GROMACS .gro file of C-alpha atoms in nm:
model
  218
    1UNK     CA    1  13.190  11.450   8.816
    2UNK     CA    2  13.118  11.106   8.718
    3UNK     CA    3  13.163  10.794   8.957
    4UNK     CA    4  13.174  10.499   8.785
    5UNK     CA    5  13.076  10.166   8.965
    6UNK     CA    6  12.991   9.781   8.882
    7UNK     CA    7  12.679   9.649   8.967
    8UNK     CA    8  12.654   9.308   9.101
    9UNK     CA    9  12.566   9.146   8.721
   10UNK     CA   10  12.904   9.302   8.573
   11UNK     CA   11  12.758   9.624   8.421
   12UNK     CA   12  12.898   9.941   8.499
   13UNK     CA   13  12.707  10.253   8.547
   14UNK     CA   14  12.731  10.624   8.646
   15UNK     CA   15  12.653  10.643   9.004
   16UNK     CA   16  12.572  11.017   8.988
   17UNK     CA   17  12.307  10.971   8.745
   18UNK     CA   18  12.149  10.672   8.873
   19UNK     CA   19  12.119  10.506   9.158
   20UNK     CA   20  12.031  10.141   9.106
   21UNK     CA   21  12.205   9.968   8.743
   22UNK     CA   22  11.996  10.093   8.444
   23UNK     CA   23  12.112   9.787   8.243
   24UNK     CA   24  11.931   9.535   8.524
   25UNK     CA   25  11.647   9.748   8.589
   26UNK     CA   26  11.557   9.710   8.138
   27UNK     CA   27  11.673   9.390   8.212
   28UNK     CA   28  11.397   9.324   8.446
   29UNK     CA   29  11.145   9.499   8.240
   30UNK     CA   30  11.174   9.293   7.959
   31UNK     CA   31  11.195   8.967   8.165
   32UNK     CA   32  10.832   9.099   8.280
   33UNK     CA   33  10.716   9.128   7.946
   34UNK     CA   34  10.816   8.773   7.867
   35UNK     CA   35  10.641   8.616   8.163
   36UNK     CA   36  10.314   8.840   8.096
   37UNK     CA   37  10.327   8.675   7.729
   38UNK     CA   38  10.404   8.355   7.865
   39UNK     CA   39  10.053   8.243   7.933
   40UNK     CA   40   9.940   8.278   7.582
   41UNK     CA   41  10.218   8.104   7.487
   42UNK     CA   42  10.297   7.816   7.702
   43UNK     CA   43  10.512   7.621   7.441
   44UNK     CA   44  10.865   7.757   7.335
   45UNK     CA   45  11.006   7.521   6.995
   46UNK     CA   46  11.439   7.548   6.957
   47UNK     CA   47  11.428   7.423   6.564
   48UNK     CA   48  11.779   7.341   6.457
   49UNK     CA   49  11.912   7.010   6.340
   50UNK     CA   50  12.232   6.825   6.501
   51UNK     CA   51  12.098   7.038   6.840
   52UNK     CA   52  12.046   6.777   7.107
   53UNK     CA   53  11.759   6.960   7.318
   54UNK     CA   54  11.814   6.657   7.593
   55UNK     CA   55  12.128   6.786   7.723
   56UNK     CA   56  12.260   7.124   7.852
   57UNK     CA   57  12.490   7.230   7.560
   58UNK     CA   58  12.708   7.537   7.431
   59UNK     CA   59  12.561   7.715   7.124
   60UNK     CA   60  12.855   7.725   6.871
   61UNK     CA   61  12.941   8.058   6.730
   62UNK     CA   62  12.885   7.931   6.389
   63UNK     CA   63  12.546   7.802   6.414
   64UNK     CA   64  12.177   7.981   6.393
   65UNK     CA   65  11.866   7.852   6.554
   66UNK     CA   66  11.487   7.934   6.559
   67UNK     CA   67  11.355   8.016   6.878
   68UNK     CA   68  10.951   8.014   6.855
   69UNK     CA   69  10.654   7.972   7.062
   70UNK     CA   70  10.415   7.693   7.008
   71UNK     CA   71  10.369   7.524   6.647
   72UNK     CA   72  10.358   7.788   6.453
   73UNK     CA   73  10.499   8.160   6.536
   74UNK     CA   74  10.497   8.415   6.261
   75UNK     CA   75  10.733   8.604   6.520
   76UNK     CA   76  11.000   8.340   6.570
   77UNK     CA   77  11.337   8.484   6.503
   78UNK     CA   78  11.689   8.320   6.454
   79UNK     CA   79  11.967   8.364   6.786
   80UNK     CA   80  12.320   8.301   6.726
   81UNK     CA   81  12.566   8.169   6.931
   82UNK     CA   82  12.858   8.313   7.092
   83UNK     CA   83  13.232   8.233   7.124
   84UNK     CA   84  13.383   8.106   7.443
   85UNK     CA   85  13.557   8.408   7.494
   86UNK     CA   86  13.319   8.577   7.471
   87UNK     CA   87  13.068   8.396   7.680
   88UNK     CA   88  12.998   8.524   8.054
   89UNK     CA   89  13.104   8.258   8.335
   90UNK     CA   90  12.828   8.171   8.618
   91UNK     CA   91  12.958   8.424   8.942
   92UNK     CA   92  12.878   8.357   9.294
   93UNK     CA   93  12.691   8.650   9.482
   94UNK     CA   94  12.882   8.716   9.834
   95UNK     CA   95  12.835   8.944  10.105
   96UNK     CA   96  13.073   9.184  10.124
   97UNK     CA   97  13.146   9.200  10.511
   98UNK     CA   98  13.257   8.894  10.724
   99UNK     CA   99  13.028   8.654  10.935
  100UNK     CA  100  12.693   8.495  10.815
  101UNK     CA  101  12.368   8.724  10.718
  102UNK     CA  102  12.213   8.667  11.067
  103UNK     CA  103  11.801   8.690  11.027
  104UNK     CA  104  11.624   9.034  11.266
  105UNK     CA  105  11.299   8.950  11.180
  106UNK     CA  106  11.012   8.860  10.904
  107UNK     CA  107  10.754   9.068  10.711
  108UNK     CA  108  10.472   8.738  10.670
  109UNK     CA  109  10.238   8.783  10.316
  110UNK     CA  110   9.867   8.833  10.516
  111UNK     CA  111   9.680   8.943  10.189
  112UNK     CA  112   9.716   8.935   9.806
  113UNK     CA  113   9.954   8.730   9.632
  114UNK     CA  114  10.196   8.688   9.897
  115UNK     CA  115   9.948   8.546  10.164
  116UNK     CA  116  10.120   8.282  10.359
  117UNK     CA  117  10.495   8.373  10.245
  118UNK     CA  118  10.734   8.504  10.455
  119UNK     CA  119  11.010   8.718  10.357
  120UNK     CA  120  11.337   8.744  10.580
  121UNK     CA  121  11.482   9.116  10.768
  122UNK     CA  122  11.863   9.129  10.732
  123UNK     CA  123  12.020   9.405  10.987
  124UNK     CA  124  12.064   9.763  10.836
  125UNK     CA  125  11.840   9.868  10.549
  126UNK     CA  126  11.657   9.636  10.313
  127UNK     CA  127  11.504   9.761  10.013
  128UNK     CA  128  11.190   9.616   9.892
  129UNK     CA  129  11.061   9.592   9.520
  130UNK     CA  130  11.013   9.360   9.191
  131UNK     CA  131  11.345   9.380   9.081
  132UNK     CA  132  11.562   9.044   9.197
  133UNK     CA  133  11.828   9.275   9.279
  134UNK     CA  134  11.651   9.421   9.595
  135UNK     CA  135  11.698   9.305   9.961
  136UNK     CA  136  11.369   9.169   9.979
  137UNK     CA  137  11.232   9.086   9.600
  138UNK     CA  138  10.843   9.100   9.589
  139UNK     CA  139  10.805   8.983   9.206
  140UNK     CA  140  10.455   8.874   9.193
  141UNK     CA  141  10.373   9.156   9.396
  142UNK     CA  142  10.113   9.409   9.119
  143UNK     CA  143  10.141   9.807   9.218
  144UNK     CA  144  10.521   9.758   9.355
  145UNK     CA  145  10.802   9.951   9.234
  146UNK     CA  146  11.114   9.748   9.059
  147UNK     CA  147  11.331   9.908   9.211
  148UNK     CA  148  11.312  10.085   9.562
  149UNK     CA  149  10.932  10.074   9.675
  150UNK     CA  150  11.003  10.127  10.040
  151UNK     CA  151  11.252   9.992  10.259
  152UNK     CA  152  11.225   9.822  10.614
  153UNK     CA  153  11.569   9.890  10.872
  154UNK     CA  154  11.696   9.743  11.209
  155UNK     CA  155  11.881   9.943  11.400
  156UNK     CA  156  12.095   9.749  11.609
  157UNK     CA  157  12.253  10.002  11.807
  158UNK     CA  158  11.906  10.087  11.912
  159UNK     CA  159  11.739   9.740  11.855
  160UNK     CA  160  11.467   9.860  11.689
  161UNK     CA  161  11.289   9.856  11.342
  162UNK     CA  162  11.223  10.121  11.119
  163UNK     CA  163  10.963  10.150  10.737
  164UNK     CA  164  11.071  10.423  10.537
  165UNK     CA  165  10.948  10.510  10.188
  166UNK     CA  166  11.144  10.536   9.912
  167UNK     CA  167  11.082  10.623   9.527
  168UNK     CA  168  10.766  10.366   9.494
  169UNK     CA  169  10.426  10.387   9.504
  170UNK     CA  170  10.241  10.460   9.819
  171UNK     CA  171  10.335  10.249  10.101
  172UNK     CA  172  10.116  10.257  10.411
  173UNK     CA  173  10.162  10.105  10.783
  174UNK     CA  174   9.892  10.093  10.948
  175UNK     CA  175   9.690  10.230  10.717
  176UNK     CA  176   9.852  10.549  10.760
  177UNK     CA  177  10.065  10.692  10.467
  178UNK     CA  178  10.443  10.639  10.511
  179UNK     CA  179  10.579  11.019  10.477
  180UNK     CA  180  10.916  10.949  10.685
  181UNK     CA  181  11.084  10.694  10.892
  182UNK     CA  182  10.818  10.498  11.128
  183UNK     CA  183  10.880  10.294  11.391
  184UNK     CA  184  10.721   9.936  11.328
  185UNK     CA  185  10.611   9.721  11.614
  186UNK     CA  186  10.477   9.310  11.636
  187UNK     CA  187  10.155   9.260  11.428
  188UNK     CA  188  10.206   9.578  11.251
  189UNK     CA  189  10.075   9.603  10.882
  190UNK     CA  190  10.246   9.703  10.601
  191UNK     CA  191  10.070   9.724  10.265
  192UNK     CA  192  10.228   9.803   9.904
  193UNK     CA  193  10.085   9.784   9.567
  194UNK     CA  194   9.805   9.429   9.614
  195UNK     CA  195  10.034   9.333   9.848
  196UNK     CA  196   9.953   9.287  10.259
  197UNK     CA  197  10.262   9.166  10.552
  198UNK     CA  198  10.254   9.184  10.908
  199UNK     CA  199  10.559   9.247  11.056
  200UNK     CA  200  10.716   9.009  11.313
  201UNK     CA  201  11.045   9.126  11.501
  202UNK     CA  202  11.264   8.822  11.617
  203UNK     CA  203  11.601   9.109  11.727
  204UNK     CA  204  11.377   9.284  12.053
  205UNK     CA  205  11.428   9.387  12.409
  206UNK     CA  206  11.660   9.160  12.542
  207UNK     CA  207  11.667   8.935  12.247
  208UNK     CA  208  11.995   9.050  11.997
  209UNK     CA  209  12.231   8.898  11.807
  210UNK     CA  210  12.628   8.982  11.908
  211UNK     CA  211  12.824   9.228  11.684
  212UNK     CA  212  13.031   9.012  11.488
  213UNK     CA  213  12.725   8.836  11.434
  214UNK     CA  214  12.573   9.073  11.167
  215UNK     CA  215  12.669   9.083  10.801
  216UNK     CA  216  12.740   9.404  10.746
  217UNK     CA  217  12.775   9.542  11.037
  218UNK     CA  218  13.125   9.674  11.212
   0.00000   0.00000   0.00000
């Protein structure tokens, strides 16, 4: 039996079949692709006449224009605009529970191309990967899965923090191989893909945030 549900960017999916949106994960594939090609071309031309490329404008339905990179672009194709009714409207994101997303704790970037980030630990489970529609988006991060790579948990009924791997790549702590649910601990390290964290708890004994604190969280 099919369930049918609505991801967060309006599409709607078959929940038995998959279980992140298959439109946002091609969505994200071919955003990759782009930024990969970006290098090699750093310039993008809009060629139309009458459009004012100063100002933030609608396209009109009626009109064509050239989208190309650089001078020249043998592979520069025409876009066309859409009507208003048509057109999507800019939606706010919001957490679904009551209260304010209250931070547990950090994973800090010690090696590879997140050295010297940090990336915040929500209460409950927070799924890591490339995609911008994880918990925890690692996007520059080589070897990571979109979608699902591994995901870190607090507990707060037990005040503690969990790594579990999910349908990513290897993911080790420690340098151990994650096979199920780990406890993690201050200064432990996680590594995924290039990338290197050490984990820092800020919920721990005797330190907690109240109930109705937590997003999320009943």
């Amino acid at each position: 039996m099919s369930m049918i549900v609505k991801c967060v960017n309006g599409h709607f999916y078959d929940a038995e079949k998959s279980k992140e949106c298959p439109y946002c994960i091609r969505q994200e594939e071919k955003r990759e692709v782009i930024i990969r090609e970006l290098p090699e071309h750093p310039e993008i031309r809009i060629r139309d006449e009458g459009l004012d490329e100063g100002r933030t404008m609608a396209m009109p339905a009626d009109r064509e224009v050239f989208l190309q990179y650089g001078a020249t672009d043998p592979g520069a194709g025409r876009v066309r605009g859409i009507s208003a009714a048509e057109d999507g409207v800019t939606q706010g994101i919001f957490c679904k529970a009551r209260g304010t997303a209250y931070v547990t704790g950090w994973l800090v970037g010690t090696g590879g191309p997140v050295k010297g980030r940090d990336y915040r630990i929500m209460s409950g489970k927070n799924w890591i990967g490339r995609s911008y529609n994880m918990d925890i988006c690692i996007a520059e991060g080589a070897g990571i899965a979109a979608v699902n790579q591994c995901a870190v948990v607090y507990d707060r009924r037990g005040n503690q923090f969990f790594v579990m791997q999910g349908a990513g790549t290897i993911t080790y702590l420690n340098g151990g191989l994650v096979k199920k649910p780990e406890v993690l601990k201050l200064g432990d390290e996680i590594k995924m893909g290039n990338c290197t964290f050490e984990f820092v708890p800020f919920c721990r004994e005797g330190h907690v945030w109240e109930v109705e604190d937590l997003c999320g969280e009943s």
